[in-house]
Coordinates of C-alpha atoms in Angstrom, one line a residue:
M1286 CA 190.8 58.0 96.4
H1287 CA 191.8 58.1 92.4
D1288 CA 195.3 58.8 91.9
L1289 CA 195.1 61.7 89.7
S1290 CA 199.2 60.0 88.0
D1291 CA 197.0 57.0 87.0
D1292 CA 195.1 56.0 83.9
P1293 CA 191.3 56.9 84.7
G1294 CA 190.5 54.3 82.1
T1295 CA 187.9 54.2 79.0
P1296 CA 184.7 55.7 79.6
D1297 CA 181.0 54.7 78.2
I1298 CA 180.4 57.5 76.0
R1299 CA 177.5 56.0 75.0
S1300 CA 175.2 57.5 77.2
A1301 CA 174.3 59.7 80.0
A1302 CA 173.0 56.9 82.2
R1303 CA 176.3 54.7 80.6
Y1304 CA 178.5 56.9 81.5
L1305 CA 177.1 57.3 85.4
R1306 CA 177.2 53.4 85.2
W1307 CA 181.1 53.3 84.2
L1308 CA 182.0 56.0 86.9
T1309 CA 180.2 53.4 89.4
A1310 CA 181.9 50.4 87.9
T1311 CA 185.4 51.7 88.1
Q1312 CA 184.9 51.9 92.5
R1313 CA 183.4 48.5 92.7
R1314 CA 184.8 48.0 96.5
R1315 CA 183.9 51.6 97.2
V1316 CA 180.3 51.6 95.9
V1317 CA 179.6 48.5 98.4
T1318 CA 181.2 49.3 100.7
G1319 CA 179.3 52.7 101.1
A1320 CA 176.6 50.9 100.4
L1321 CA 176.1 48.2 103.4
L1322 CA 177.2 51.0 106.1
S1323 CA 174.6 52.8 104.3
I1324 CA 171.6 49.7 105.0
I1325 CA 173.1 49.3 108.5
W1326 CA 172.7 52.8 109.0
M1327 CA 169.2 53.1 107.7
L1328 CA 168.5 49.6 110.0
M1329 CA 169.7 51.1 112.8
L1330 CA 167.6 54.1 112.6
T1331 CA 164.9 51.6 112.5
L1332 CA 166.0 49.8 115.5
Q1333 CA 165.4 52.7 117.4
P1334 CA 161.6 53.1 117.9
Y1335 CA 161.7 49.5 118.5
L1336 CA 163.7 49.4 121.6
L1337 CA 161.7 52.1 122.1
S1338 CA 158.5 50.5 122.4
R1339 CA 160.5 47.5 124.5
A1340 CA 161.1 50.0 126.9
V1341 CA 157.6 51.6 127.1
D1342 CA 155.6 48.0 127.3
D1343 CA 158.3 46.1 129.0
G1344 CA 159.2 49.0 131.3
L1345 CA 156.6 51.3 131.6
R1346 CA 153.7 49.8 131.5
A1347 CA 155.3 47.0 133.4
G1348 CA 156.8 49.2 136.1
R1349 CA 159.8 46.9 136.0
P1350 CA 163.0 49.9 136.6
R1351 CA 165.7 47.2 135.5
A1352 CA 163.9 46.3 131.8
L1353 CA 163.2 50.1 131.7
V1354 CA 167.0 51.0 132.5
A1355 CA 168.6 48.2 130.4
W1356 CA 166.4 48.9 127.0
T1357 CA 167.6 52.3 127.4
A1358 CA 171.2 51.7 127.8
A1359 CA 170.4 49.4 124.6
I1360 CA 168.9 52.7 122.9
L1361 CA 171.9 54.8 123.9
V1362 CA 174.5 52.1 122.7
A1363 CA 172.6 52.1 119.3
G1364 CA 172.5 55.6 118.8
L1365 CA 176.1 55.4 119.5
L1366 CA 176.9 52.7 117.6
N1367 CA 175.3 54.5 114.3
A1368 CA 176.7 57.1 114.9
G1369 CA 180.7 55.5 113.6
I1370 CA 178.2 54.0 111.3
S1371 CA 177.6 57.2 110.0
M1372 CA 181.0 58.8 110.2
L1373 CA 182.3 56.0 108.2
R1374 CA 179.1 55.8 105.6
H1375 CA 180.1 59.7 105.0
R1376 CA 183.8 59.1 104.6
T1377 CA 183.6 56.4 102.1
M1378 CA 180.4 58.1 100.3
T1379 CA 182.5 61.7 100.4
R1380 CA 185.8 59.6 98.8
L1381 CA 183.7 57.6 96.1
R1382 CA 182.0 61.4 95.0
M1383 CA 186.0 62.8 95.0
D1384 CA 187.3 59.9 92.7
A1385 CA 184.4 60.9 90.2
T1386 CA 185.1 63.9 90.1
F1387 CA 188.3 63.8 89.4
R1388 CA 188.2 60.7 87.4
T1389 CA 185.5 63.0 85.4
V1390 CA 188.0 66.2 85.4
R1391 CA 191.0 63.7 84.3
V1392 CA 189.1 62.4 81.2
V1393 CA 187.9 66.0 80.0
N1394 CA 191.6 67.3 80.3
R1395 CA 192.6 64.1 78.5
Q1396 CA 189.9 65.0 75.8
S1397 CA 191.1 68.2 75.2
V1398 CA 194.1 67.7 74.4
R1399 CA 193.3 65.2 71.9
L1400 CA 191.0 67.7 70.6
G1401 CA 194.2 70.1 70.4
A1402 CA 193.8 72.8 67.9
A1403 CA 190.4 71.5 67.2
L1404 CA 188.7 72.1 70.1
P1405 CA 188.0 75.9 69.7
R1406 CA 186.2 75.2 66.6
L1407 CA 184.2 72.1 68.4
V1408 CA 183.2 73.5 71.3
T1409 CA 183.1 77.3 73.1
S1410 CA 184.8 77.9 76.0
G1411 CA 182.0 78.4 78.1
E1412 CA 181.0 75.0 77.4
V1413 CA 184.2 73.5 78.5
V1414 CA 184.1 76.3 81.7
T1415 CA 180.3 75.0 82.2
I1416 CA 181.1 71.5 82.1
G1417 CA 184.5 72.1 85.0
I1418 CA 182.7 74.1 87.5
G1419 CA 179.4 72.7 87.5
D1420 CA 178.5 69.8 85.3
V1421 CA 181.4 67.7 87.3
G1422 CA 180.5 68.1 91.0
Q1423 CA 176.6 67.4 90.3
I1424 CA 177.8 64.3 88.3
A1425 CA 179.7 63.3 91.2
R1426 CA 176.6 64.4 93.5
T1427 CA 174.2 61.7 91.6
L1428 CA 176.4 58.7 92.6
T1429 CA 175.6 59.3 96.9
F1430 CA 172.2 57.0 95.8
V1431 CA 174.6 54.0 95.2
G1432 CA 174.8 54.8 99.0
P1433 CA 172.2 56.5 101.3
G1434 CA 169.9 55.7 98.2
I1435 CA 170.2 52.1 98.5
G1436 CA 170.0 52.4 102.3
S1437 CA 167.2 54.0 102.0
L1438 CA 164.8 51.5 99.9
V1439 CA 166.1 48.9 102.8
A1440 CA 165.0 50.6 105.1
I1441 CA 161.4 51.2 103.7
A1442 CA 160.9 47.5 102.7
T1443 CA 162.3 46.8 106.8
V1444 CA 159.7 49.1 108.5
G1445 CA 157.0 47.5 106.2
V1446 CA 158.2 44.0 107.2
L1447 CA 158.3 45.3 111.2
L1448 CA 155.0 47.1 110.3
L1449 CA 153.1 43.2 109.3
T1450 CA 154.1 42.1 113.0
V1451 CA 152.6 45.1 114.4
S1452 CA 149.3 45.6 112.4
P1453 CA 148.9 44.3 108.6
L1454 CA 146.7 47.2 108.1
L1455 CA 149.5 50.0 108.5
A1456 CA 151.9 47.6 106.9
V1457 CA 150.3 47.8 103.4
V1458 CA 149.7 51.7 104.3
V1459 CA 153.1 51.9 104.5
L1460 CA 154.0 49.9 101.6
L1461 CA 151.7 51.3 99.1
G1462 CA 152.2 55.1 100.3
V1463 CA 155.3 55.8 99.3
P1464 CA 155.6 54.3 95.8
S1465 CA 152.1 56.9 95.9
M1466 CA 154.9 59.7 96.5
A1467 CA 157.0 58.9 94.0
V1468 CA 154.4 58.5 91.6
L1469 CA 153.7 62.2 92.7
V1470 CA 156.7 63.4 92.2
G1471 CA 157.7 61.2 88.8
P1472 CA 156.4 63.9 86.7
L1473 CA 158.5 66.8 88.3
L1474 CA 161.5 64.8 87.6
G1475 CA 160.9 65.3 84.2
R1476 CA 160.4 68.7 83.8
L1477 CA 162.8 69.3 86.1
R1478 CA 165.3 67.7 83.6
G1479 CA 164.0 69.7 80.6
V1480 CA 164.2 72.6 81.9
E1481 CA 167.7 72.0 83.6
S1482 CA 169.4 71.2 80.4
R1483 CA 168.1 74.4 78.4
Y1484 CA 169.2 76.3 81.4
R1485 CA 172.8 74.9 81.4
E1486 CA 173.2 75.3 77.3
R1487 CA 172.3 79.1 77.6
Q1488 CA 174.9 78.9 80.4
G1489 CA 177.8 77.5 78.6
R1490 CA 176.6 79.8 75.6
L1491 CA 176.6 83.2 77.5
A1492 CA 179.7 82.3 79.8
A1493 CA 181.4 81.8 75.6
R1494 CA 180.2 85.4 75.3
F1495 CA 181.3 86.5 78.1
E1496 CA 184.7 85.8 77.8
D1497 CA 184.7 86.8 74.3
M1498 CA 183.5 90.3 75.0
V1499 CA 186.1 90.5 77.8
G1500 CA 189.1 89.5 75.7
G1501 CA 188.3 91.3 73.0
L1502 CA 187.5 94.5 74.6
R1503 CA 189.9 96.8 73.2
V1504 CA 188.4 95.7 69.9
L1505 CA 185.2 96.4 70.7
N1506 CA 186.4 99.7 72.0
G1507 CA 187.9 100.9 68.9
L1508 CA 185.1 99.9 66.6
G1509 CA 182.3 101.1 69.0
G1510 CA 180.7 98.2 68.6
K1511 CA 180.7 97.9 72.5
E1512 CA 177.2 99.0 73.4
T1513 CA 176.2 96.9 70.8
Y1514 CA 177.8 93.6 72.0
A1515 CA 176.9 94.2 75.9
E1516 CA 173.4 95.1 75.1
R1517 CA 173.1 91.7 73.3
Y1518 CA 175.0 90.3 76.2
R1519 CA 171.8 91.5 78.5
R1520 CA 169.8 90.3 76.4
D1521 CA 170.9 86.7 76.4
S1522 CA 171.6 87.2 80.1
Q1523 CA 167.9 87.7 80.9
E1524 CA 166.8 85.0 79.3
L1525 CA 169.2 83.0 81.1
R1526 CA 167.7 84.4 84.4
A1527 CA 164.1 83.8 83.1
D1528 CA 165.6 79.9 82.8
G1529 CA 166.9 80.0 86.0
Y1530 CA 163.0 81.2 87.5
R1531 CA 161.9 78.4 85.5
V1532 CA 164.4 75.8 87.1
G1533 CA 164.0 77.1 90.5
A1534 CA 160.1 76.8 90.4
V1535 CA 160.4 73.3 89.6
T1536 CA 162.8 72.8 92.6
S1537 CA 161.4 74.9 95.2
W1538 CA 157.9 72.1 94.0
L1539 CA 160.2 68.9 94.7
Q1540 CA 161.6 70.5 97.5
S1541 CA 158.2 71.1 99.4
F1542 CA 157.0 67.7 98.0
G1543 CA 160.4 66.3 99.7
V1544 CA 159.4 67.7 102.9
G1545 CA 155.9 67.9 102.8
L1546 CA 154.6 64.5 101.5
P1547 CA 156.7 62.4 104.1
T1548 CA 155.0 65.0 106.8
L1549 CA 152.0 64.4 105.6
F1550 CA 152.1 60.4 105.5
L1551 CA 153.4 60.9 109.1
A1552 CA 150.3 62.4 110.1
A1553 CA 148.1 60.2 108.1
V1554 CA 149.5 57.2 109.2
T1555 CA 150.2 57.8 112.9
W1556 CA 146.1 58.9 113.1
L1557 CA 145.7 55.7 112.2
A1558 CA 147.5 53.8 114.5
A1559 CA 145.9 55.9 117.1
R1560 CA 142.7 55.0 116.2
L1561 CA 143.9 51.2 116.3
A1562 CA 145.2 52.0 119.6
A1563 CA 142.3 53.1 120.9
S1564 CA 140.3 50.1 120.0
G1565 CA 142.4 48.3 121.7
D1566 CA 143.7 46.5 118.6
I1567 CA 147.5 47.6 119.1
T1568 CA 149.3 48.7 122.4
V1569 CA 150.9 52.0 123.9
G1570 CA 154.3 50.9 122.4
Q1571 CA 153.5 49.2 119.4
L1572 CA 152.0 53.2 118.8
V1573 CA 154.7 54.0 120.0
A1574 CA 157.0 52.2 118.0
V1575 CA 154.9 53.2 114.7
Y1576 CA 155.2 56.3 115.1
G1577 CA 158.9 55.7 115.3
Y1578 CA 159.5 54.1 111.7
V1579 CA 157.0 55.9 110.3
A1580 CA 159.2 58.9 111.6
V1581 CA 162.3 57.1 110.4
L1582 CA 160.8 56.9 106.8
V1583 CA 160.2 60.7 106.6
F1584 CA 164.4 61.0 106.0
P1585 CA 164.1 57.9 103.6
V1586 CA 161.9 59.4 101.7
Q1587 CA 163.0 62.5 101.5
F1588 CA 166.6 61.5 100.4
L1589 CA 164.9 59.4 97.4
V1590 CA 163.0 62.9 96.8
E1591 CA 166.0 64.4 96.2
S1592 CA 168.7 61.3 95.1
G1593 CA 165.9 61.9 92.3
Q1594 CA 166.2 65.6 91.6
D1595 CA 170.1 64.7 91.4
I1596 CA 170.0 62.2 88.9
S1597 CA 167.7 64.2 86.7
R1598 CA 170.5 67.0 87.1
G1599 CA 173.0 64.2 86.9
L1600 CA 171.7 62.8 83.5
V1601 CA 171.9 66.7 82.0
A1602 CA 175.4 67.1 83.5
A1603 CA 176.5 63.7 82.6
A1604 CA 174.8 64.1 78.8
R1605 CA 177.0 67.6 78.2
V1606 CA 179.8 65.4 79.3
V1607 CA 179.5 62.6 77.0
R1608 CA 178.9 65.3 74.1
F1609 CA 182.5 66.3 75.1
L1610 CA 184.0 63.0 75.0
S1611 CA 182.2 61.9 71.9
L1612 CA 183.9 65.2 70.1
D1613 CA 186.4 64.3 67.0
P1614 CA 189.6 65.9 66.2
G1615 CA 188.8 65.3 62.1
T1616 CA 192.5 63.7 62.4
R1617 CA 193.5 60.7 61.3
P1618 CA 196.4 58.8 63.3
G1619 CA 197.7 57.3 59.9
G1620 CA 201.3 55.2 60.1
A1621 CA 203.7 56.1 57.6
E1622 CA 207.1 57.4 57.7
A1623 CA 207.5 61.6 56.5
P1624 CA 208.9 62.4 52.9
A1625 CA 213.2 61.4 53.5
A1626 CA 213.6 65.2 52.0
P1627 CA 211.8 68.6 52.0
A1628 CA 209.0 67.9 50.0
A1629 CA 205.9 70.5 48.7
L1630 CA 202.6 71.3 50.9
R1631 CA 199.4 71.0 48.6
D1632 CA 196.0 71.2 49.3
P1633 CA 192.9 70.4 46.4
A1634 CA 190.6 72.1 48.3
S1635 CA 192.0 75.4 47.6
G1636 CA 194.4 75.2 45.2
V1637 CA 197.8 76.5 47.2
E1638 CA 201.2 75.1 46.6
V1639 CA 204.0 75.5 48.9
L1640 CA 207.6 74.6 47.3
P1641 CA 210.3 73.3 49.2
G1642 CA 212.7 76.5 50.5
R1643 CA 210.4 78.8 49.7
L1644 CA 208.7 81.8 51.2
T1645 CA 204.8 81.4 50.2
V1646 CA 202.6 83.9 51.2
L1647 CA 198.5 83.7 51.0
A1648 CA 196.6 86.8 50.3
C1649 CA 192.7 87.1 50.8
A1650 CA 190.5 89.7 51.6
R1651 CA 188.6 87.1 54.6
P1652 CA 191.5 86.0 57.0
Q1653 CA 189.5 82.8 57.7
D1654 CA 190.2 81.2 54.7
A1655 CA 194.0 81.6 54.8
A1656 CA 193.5 80.1 58.2
A1657 CA 191.6 77.4 57.1
V1658 CA 194.5 76.9 54.5
V1659 CA 196.8 76.2 57.1
D1660 CA 194.7 74.3 59.4
R1661 CA 194.4 71.9 56.6
L1662 CA 198.2 71.8 55.4
G1663 CA 199.1 71.6 59.4
R1664 CA 196.4 68.8 59.6
F1665 CA 194.9 70.2 62.4
A1666 CA 191.6 69.8 60.4
A1667 CA 189.8 67.1 57.9
T1668 CA 191.9 67.3 54.8
G1669 CA 189.8 65.2 52.5
A1670 CA 186.0 63.5 53.0
Q1671 CA 187.6 60.0 52.2
R1672 CA 191.2 59.3 53.2
G1673 CA 193.7 60.1 50.6
T1674 CA 191.0 62.6 49.0
G1675 CA 192.8 65.9 50.9
G1676 CA 196.3 67.6 51.1
T1677 CA 199.7 65.9 49.9
W1678 CA 202.8 66.3 51.3
G1679 CA 205.1 65.3 48.5
T1680 CA 203.6 62.5 46.8
D1681 CA 201.2 61.0 49.2
P1682 CA 198.2 62.1 51.0
L1683 CA 198.8 63.8 54.0
D1684 CA 196.8 61.8 55.8
S1685 CA 198.8 58.6 55.2
F1686 CA 201.9 59.9 57.1
A1687 CA 201.6 59.3 60.8
L1688 CA 200.7 62.5 62.6
A1689 CA 203.4 62.4 65.3
A1690 CA 205.9 63.0 61.7
V1691 CA 203.9 65.5 61.0
R1692 CA 204.0 67.3 64.3
D1693 CA 208.0 67.1 64.0
R1694 CA 208.7 68.4 61.0
I1695 CA 205.2 71.1 60.0
L1696 CA 204.6 73.8 62.6
V1697 CA 201.5 76.1 62.7
A1698 CA 202.1 78.6 64.5
D1699 CA 198.8 80.7 65.3
N1700 CA 198.4 83.9 65.8
E1701 CA 196.0 83.2 69.3
A1702 CA 198.3 80.4 70.3
A1703 CA 198.9 80.5 73.9
L1704 CA 201.6 81.5 76.0
F1705 CA 202.1 78.8 79.1
A1706 CA 203.0 80.4 82.4
G1707 CA 206.3 80.5 83.5
P1708 CA 210.0 82.0 82.9
L1709 CA 210.5 83.5 79.4
R1710 CA 212.9 80.7 78.7
E1711 CA 210.6 77.8 79.2
V1712 CA 207.9 79.7 77.7
L1713 CA 210.1 80.2 73.6
S1714 CA 211.8 77.2 74.3
G1715 CA 208.8 74.4 74.0
R1716 CA 210.0 70.5 74.3
H1717 CA 213.2 71.3 71.6
R1718 CA 214.8 73.4 74.8
P1719 CA 217.2 75.4 71.8
D1720 CA 220.1 77.5 73.7
D1721 CA 220.4 80.5 74.8
A1722 CA 222.0 82.5 72.0
A1723 CA 219.5 80.7 69.8
L1724 CA 217.1 81.9 71.8
H1725 CA 218.2 85.3 71.4
A1726 CA 218.8 84.9 67.6
A1727 CA 214.8 84.0 67.7
L1728 CA 214.2 87.1 69.5
A1729 CA 216.2 88.9 67.4
A1730 CA 214.3 87.6 64.1
A1731 CA 211.2 88.5 65.6
A1732 CA 212.0 92.1 66.7
A1733 CA 211.4 91.2 70.3
L1734 CA 215.2 92.2 71.7
D1735 CA 213.8 95.4 72.8
V1736 CA 210.6 92.8 74.9
L1737 CA 213.4 90.8 76.6
R1738 CA 215.5 94.5 77.8
G1739 CA 212.2 95.3 79.4
L1740 CA 212.3 92.4 81.9
P1741 CA 213.7 92.7 84.8
D1742 CA 215.2 89.5 84.9
G1743 CA 216.0 88.6 81.0
L1744 CA 214.8 85.2 80.0
D1745 CA 214.4 84.1 83.5
T1746 CA 211.1 86.5 84.2
L1747 CA 208.2 85.2 84.8
I1748 CA 205.5 85.7 82.5
E1749 CA 201.5 85.1 83.2
A1750 CA 199.2 83.2 81.4
D1751 CA 198.5 84.3 78.1
G1752 CA 201.0 86.6 78.6
R1753 CA 198.8 88.6 80.4
N1754 CA 201.7 90.9 81.7
L1755 CA 203.0 91.8 78.2
S1756 CA 201.1 93.8 75.1
G1757 CA 199.2 92.7 72.5
G1758 CA 202.4 93.6 70.1
Q1759 CA 205.0 92.0 72.5
R1760 CA 202.8 88.7 72.7
Q1761 CA 202.9 88.3 69.2
R1762 CA 206.6 89.1 68.6
L1763 CA 207.2 86.2 71.0
R1764 CA 205.0 83.9 69.4
L1765 CA 206.9 84.4 65.8
A1766 CA 209.9 83.9 68.5
R1767 CA 209.0 80.5 69.7
A1768 CA 208.0 79.7 66.2
L1769 CA 211.3 80.5 64.9
A1770 CA 213.5 79.0 68.4
A1771 CA 211.8 75.8 66.8
D1772 CA 213.3 75.3 63.3
P1773 CA 210.8 73.2 61.8
E1774 CA 211.6 71.8 58.4
V1775 CA 207.8 73.4 57.2
L1776 CA 206.5 76.8 59.1
L1777 CA 203.1 77.6 58.7
A1778 CA 202.6 80.9 60.4
V1779 CA 198.8 83.0 60.5
E1780 CA 199.2 86.6 60.5
P1781 CA 202.3 87.0 62.7
T1782 CA 202.8 90.8 61.6
S1783 CA 198.9 91.7 62.2
A1784 CA 199.2 94.0 66.4
V1785 CA 202.2 95.7 65.4
D1786 CA 203.6 99.2 63.8
T1787 CA 204.8 99.4 60.5
H1788 CA 208.3 100.1 61.7
T1789 CA 208.2 97.5 63.9
E1790 CA 206.5 94.7 61.3
A1791 CA 209.2 95.8 59.0
A1792 CA 212.0 94.3 61.2
M1793 CA 209.8 91.1 61.3
V1794 CA 209.4 90.5 58.3
A1795 CA 213.2 91.4 57.2
G1796 CA 213.8 88.8 60.2
L1797 CA 211.3 86.0 59.5
R1798 CA 212.9 86.4 55.7
R1799 CA 216.6 85.8 56.9
A1800 CA 216.3 83.6 59.8
R1801 CA 213.9 80.9 57.4
A1802 CA 216.4 81.4 54.1
G1803 CA 216.1 77.9 52.6
R1804 CA 213.0 76.2 54.7
T1805 CA 210.0 76.7 53.5
T1806 CA 207.4 78.6 54.6
L1807 CA 204.0 79.7 54.3
V1808 CA 202.6 83.0 55.8
T1809 CA 198.8 84.4 55.6
G1810 CA 198.6 87.9 55.8
V1811 CA 198.1 91.2 53.5
S1812 CA 200.5 93.6 54.2
P1813 CA 202.5 95.3 51.5
L1814 CA 205.5 94.8 53.8
L1815 CA 205.1 91.5 53.9
L1816 CA 204.1 90.4 50.3
D1817 CA 207.3 92.2 49.3
Q1818 CA 209.3 89.5 50.7
A1819 CA 207.8 86.4 49.8
D1820 CA 209.3 84.6 46.5
T1821 CA 205.5 83.5 45.8
V1822 CA 202.0 85.5 46.8
Q1823 CA 199.1 83.6 46.8
Y1824 CA 196.0 85.2 46.0
L1825 CA 192.3 83.9 47.3
V1826 CA 189.0 84.7 46.7
D1827 CA 186.2 83.0 48.0
G1828 CA 189.1 80.2 49.6
K1829 CA 190.8 79.2 46.1
V1830 CA 193.7 80.5 44.9
A1831 CA 192.8 83.2 42.0
A1832 CA 196.2 84.6 41.0
T1833 CA 199.9 82.9 41.3
G1834 CA 203.1 85.0 41.3
S1835 CA 205.5 87.6 43.0
H1836 CA 203.7 90.9 44.5
R1837 CA 204.9 92.8 41.5
E1838 CA 203.5 90.5 38.8
L1839 CA 200.0 90.6 41.1
L1840 CA 200.1 94.2 41.5
R1841 CA 201.0 94.8 37.5
D1842 CA 198.2 92.0 36.5
H1843 CA 195.5 91.7 38.8
P1844 CA 192.7 94.0 39.4
G1845 CA 191.5 92.5 42.7
Y1846 CA 195.2 92.3 44.3
Q1847 CA 195.6 95.6 43.6
A1848 CA 192.4 96.7 45.2
L1849 CA 193.2 94.7 48.1
V1850 CA 197.1 95.9 48.8
A1851 CA 195.2 99.7 48.2
R1852 CA 193.3 99.5 50.5
T1853 CA 195.5 97.4 53.3
E1854 CA 198.0 100.1 52.6
A1855 CA 195.6 103.1 53.4
D1856 CA 194.2 101.5 56.4
S1857 CA 198.5 101.5 57.6
E1858 CA 199.0 105.1 56.6
V1859 CA 195.9 106.2 58.9
I1860 CA 197.3 104.0 61.5
D1861 CA 200.3 105.2 61.3
T1862 CA 200.3 108.9 60.8
E1863 CA 197.0 109.5 63.3
D1864 CA 197.0 110.1 67.0
A1865 CA 194.0 108.9 66.6
A1866 CA 191.7 108.2 70.4
V1867 CA 190.6 104.7 68.6
P1868 CA 193.3 102.4 68.2
N1869 CA 193.3 99.7 65.0
P1870 CA 192.2 96.6 66.3
R1871 CA 194.8 94.9 64.1
R1872 CA 197.9 96.8 65.4
A1873 CA 197.3 97.2 68.6
E1874 CA 200.7 97.7 70.0
E1875 CA 199.7 98.0 74.1
P1876 CA 201.8 99.4 76.6
V1877 CA 203.3 96.8 79.3
R1878 CA 200.9 96.8 82.0

């Protein structure tokens, strides 16, 4: 089976069918072994009716007990041998499916890492979850065809040849009847592929909506939008259920055909063989053999119908995986060395300029506009339609530098950045591994020493994934502490104080200013406490710089900026003075759970 430490290879993502073929090609030896074992297994199944017919004609009808015992013993030996072959076949096919499963998981995980921060913008979390819990398994089941599927085709051809020795008429009926059943089932397989594709798409969107609803439950309560969002989720869930009924209807017809058509076919061939036996054209032993051959055909025909169903679903699942693997993070690898000394960052799309050694704050009414600027300056989003037309670092285009150099010297601290599970020391350290003194200094600058003191084992306390055992404000302070502990040359922080009260925010802003003295820092936010500490404030309107200056200069000279700050101050006063039952979603300092 595929070792999880090995490179899974480069998948063929030109189409869903090519991806399935790539999975098959990566296991050529196992595929050949599984196909050979399946062929032998199926042929051994067709051997049983022949042995039974010889036992009837040479033993029972001829009155020869020894021949009867010999043929009976042959039937027993063939059955035991086939049982062993069946076990080997099943083990081989299981390993083939597991290899395909883990190989797909590896390439999906590798693509997720490659997309990095662009992942949430390009695909919903529900889509990734659906791939992981549904599509991967369905793709693996599709590969079953290369074993029993091939064996079934060989078994059908073999039965046709054997029937030629009994009755050409029966052989023609069988060899024409099996393709006729496939023709009857074909339209249903096409229908299944269509409804399955719609079901999977809606399932992914609904999973993403559920995650968003659960993650923002407190905010929805605060805004009074829980019932509205729940009603929307309920409506989408009912539509998904309706699509599920459509998938179930087609599947039920396929399963009925998979069992019913071979049974009807068996009855028709048996009736024809009985007529031939009654007329003396075939012997009783041959009649028994014909019945056995056709009875054996029930299984391969049924399996081929089920394989068609699995292949149809597998193509839908593979198409989703291929679409995910085809996503482009929008960044170019580059290759030039970064500037030797601290240099200015510029974003021509917005007009933002971040000067070395200064604390710059982006203020705008729409936080997503400021976040988009940060993504471009941090090279987490495309900076220009053509190479060299986007942001600059110093005098050169940002996308001309080696991506590793950009990541080493420019750190984007997103407000929703993940907190991985593990000891607090590792959560804060990242790959830089600062000592405990540096971690305490970073925690102090982020006003998070009280968080450390409240934990039972200090820096050794285990933090749950995404900081689930911490409050929203505590998580935000730890994110800022982690960014400060990294001590990057350029720090781009998105809304680092949005989830704390005014008193804590004042301490965080002062600590940030002190810790980043003489370092290039860009922060987004509209808090007066933050704006007042900035060396430069750049006021954005519709994603572009409308004014630049100090906080007090902009308050004096720009009415739009005045209105934005006044509105923010009014919101802060309501939050800090009222004992409100409904918390503000932007400042929700929860108790430790």
